[in-house]
Amino acid sequence: VSIEGLVIAPGGPPQFVGKNPVPVQKVIVSCLSSDAGAATTVNASSETFAVDAAGNAMARVHVDLPSPCIAPIVFIASGGGAWFAASGV
């Protein structure tokens, strides 16, 4: 995972403008899979990794995905799982 400049936009709390307030993050992949023929949403998380104050990180993480994993969406989330960035937006 390569993250560059992921920071709070102008208009946030003054102490966080232009800075990353979430130093520990993780990746969550959400996709559709099947359970006995019915489509189900499956979320899989990576281990956490450090992100610097400028919002930059380079982390090698592993996410166990179901098979099949249809229409995956990649989320960047806090260590607790609250997401704030996503692929495909």
Short mmCIF file of C-alpha atoms in Angstrom, two decimals:
data_model
loop_
_atom_site.label_atom_id
_atom_site.label_comp_id
_atom_site.label_asym_id
_atom_site.label_seq_id
_atom_site.Cartn_x
_atom_site.Cartn_y
_atom_site.Cartn_z
CA VAL A 1 0.00 0.00 0.00
CA SER A 2 1.34 3.40 -0.98
CA ILE A 3 -0.32 6.43 0.60
CA GLU A 4 0.75 9.95 -0.33
CA GLY A 5 -0.43 13.16 1.33
CA LEU A 6 -3.63 11.80 2.90
CA VAL A 7 -4.43 14.69 5.26
CA ILE A 8 -7.41 16.61 6.61
CA ALA A 9 -8.71 19.14 4.09
CA PRO A 10 -8.80 22.88 4.86
CA GLY A 11 -11.71 23.68 7.14
CA GLY A 12 -10.94 20.95 9.68
CA PRO A 13 -9.76 21.59 13.24
CA PRO A 14 -6.84 24.08 13.08
CA GLN A 15 -4.39 21.66 14.72
CA PHE A 16 -5.00 19.12 11.92
CA VAL A 17 -5.20 21.28 8.78
CA GLY A 18 -2.53 20.00 6.40
CA LYS A 19 -1.58 17.17 8.77
CA ASN A 20 -2.51 13.53 9.21
CA PRO A 21 -4.26 13.06 12.58
CA VAL A 22 -4.43 9.23 12.22
CA PRO A 23 -0.91 7.80 12.70
CA VAL A 24 -2.04 4.16 12.72
CA GLN A 25 -4.11 2.93 9.77
CA LYS A 26 -5.12 -0.28 8.01
CA VAL A 27 -6.58 -1.50 4.72
CA ILE A 28 -10.09 -2.95 4.52
CA VAL A 29 -11.19 -4.72 1.32
CA SER A 30 -14.94 -5.13 0.87
CA CYS A 31 -16.33 -7.38 -1.86
CA LEU A 32 -19.22 -9.62 -2.76
CA SER A 33 -18.80 -13.34 -2.32
CA SER A 34 -21.23 -16.25 -2.27
CA ASP A 35 -22.52 -18.35 0.59
CA ALA A 36 -24.51 -21.32 -0.69
CA GLY A 37 -25.36 -19.34 -3.83
CA ALA A 38 -26.49 -16.14 -2.07
CA ALA A 39 -24.41 -12.99 -2.50
CA THR A 40 -22.89 -11.74 0.75
CA THR A 41 -20.68 -8.76 1.55
CA VAL A 42 -17.33 -9.74 3.03
CA ASN A 43 -14.90 -7.28 4.65
CA ALA A 44 -11.29 -8.33 5.17
CA SER A 45 -8.75 -6.21 7.10
CA SER A 46 -4.98 -5.97 7.11
CA GLU A 47 -2.78 -5.49 10.12
CA THR A 48 -2.17 -1.85 11.08
CA PHE A 49 0.73 0.25 9.83
CA ALA A 50 2.26 3.63 10.65
CA VAL A 51 1.52 6.79 8.65
CA ASP A 52 3.59 9.97 9.13
CA ALA A 53 2.25 13.46 9.95
CA ALA A 54 2.38 14.41 6.24
CA GLY A 55 -0.04 11.54 5.44
CA ASN A 56 2.56 9.31 3.76
CA ALA A 57 3.05 5.56 4.18
CA MET A 58 4.52 2.62 2.34
CA ALA A 59 3.34 -0.63 3.89
CA ARG A 60 3.45 -4.23 2.78
CA VAL A 61 0.27 -5.77 4.18
CA HIS A 62 -1.66 -8.99 3.60
CA VAL A 63 -5.44 -9.31 3.32
CA ASP A 64 -7.10 -12.74 3.11
CA LEU A 65 -9.82 -12.39 0.48
CA PRO A 66 -12.71 -14.77 -0.09
CA SER A 67 -13.10 -16.66 -3.33
CA PRO A 68 -14.79 -15.30 -5.30
CA CYS A 69 -14.18 -11.64 -4.42
CA ILE A 70 -16.40 -9.67 -6.80
CA ALA A 71 -16.32 -5.84 -7.17
CA PRO A 72 -13.67 -5.18 -4.50
CA ILE A 73 -13.47 -1.75 -2.88
CA VAL A 74 -10.30 -0.79 -0.99
CA PHE A 75 -10.75 1.41 2.08
CA ILE A 76 -8.10 3.18 4.15
CA ALA A 77 -9.21 3.16 7.77
CA SER A 78 -8.07 4.03 11.27
CA GLY A 79 -6.63 1.23 13.36
CA GLY A 80 -10.12 0.86 14.88
CA GLY A 81 -11.77 0.45 11.47
CA ALA A 82 -13.38 3.85 10.79
CA TRP A 83 -12.70 4.40 7.07
CA PHE A 84 -11.96 7.81 5.53
CA ALA A 85 -10.67 7.08 2.01
CA ALA A 86 -11.74 4.58 -0.66
CA SER A 87 -10.81 3.40 -4.13
CA GLY A 88 -13.04 4.25 -7.07
CA VAL A 89 -14.26 7.59 -5.78
#
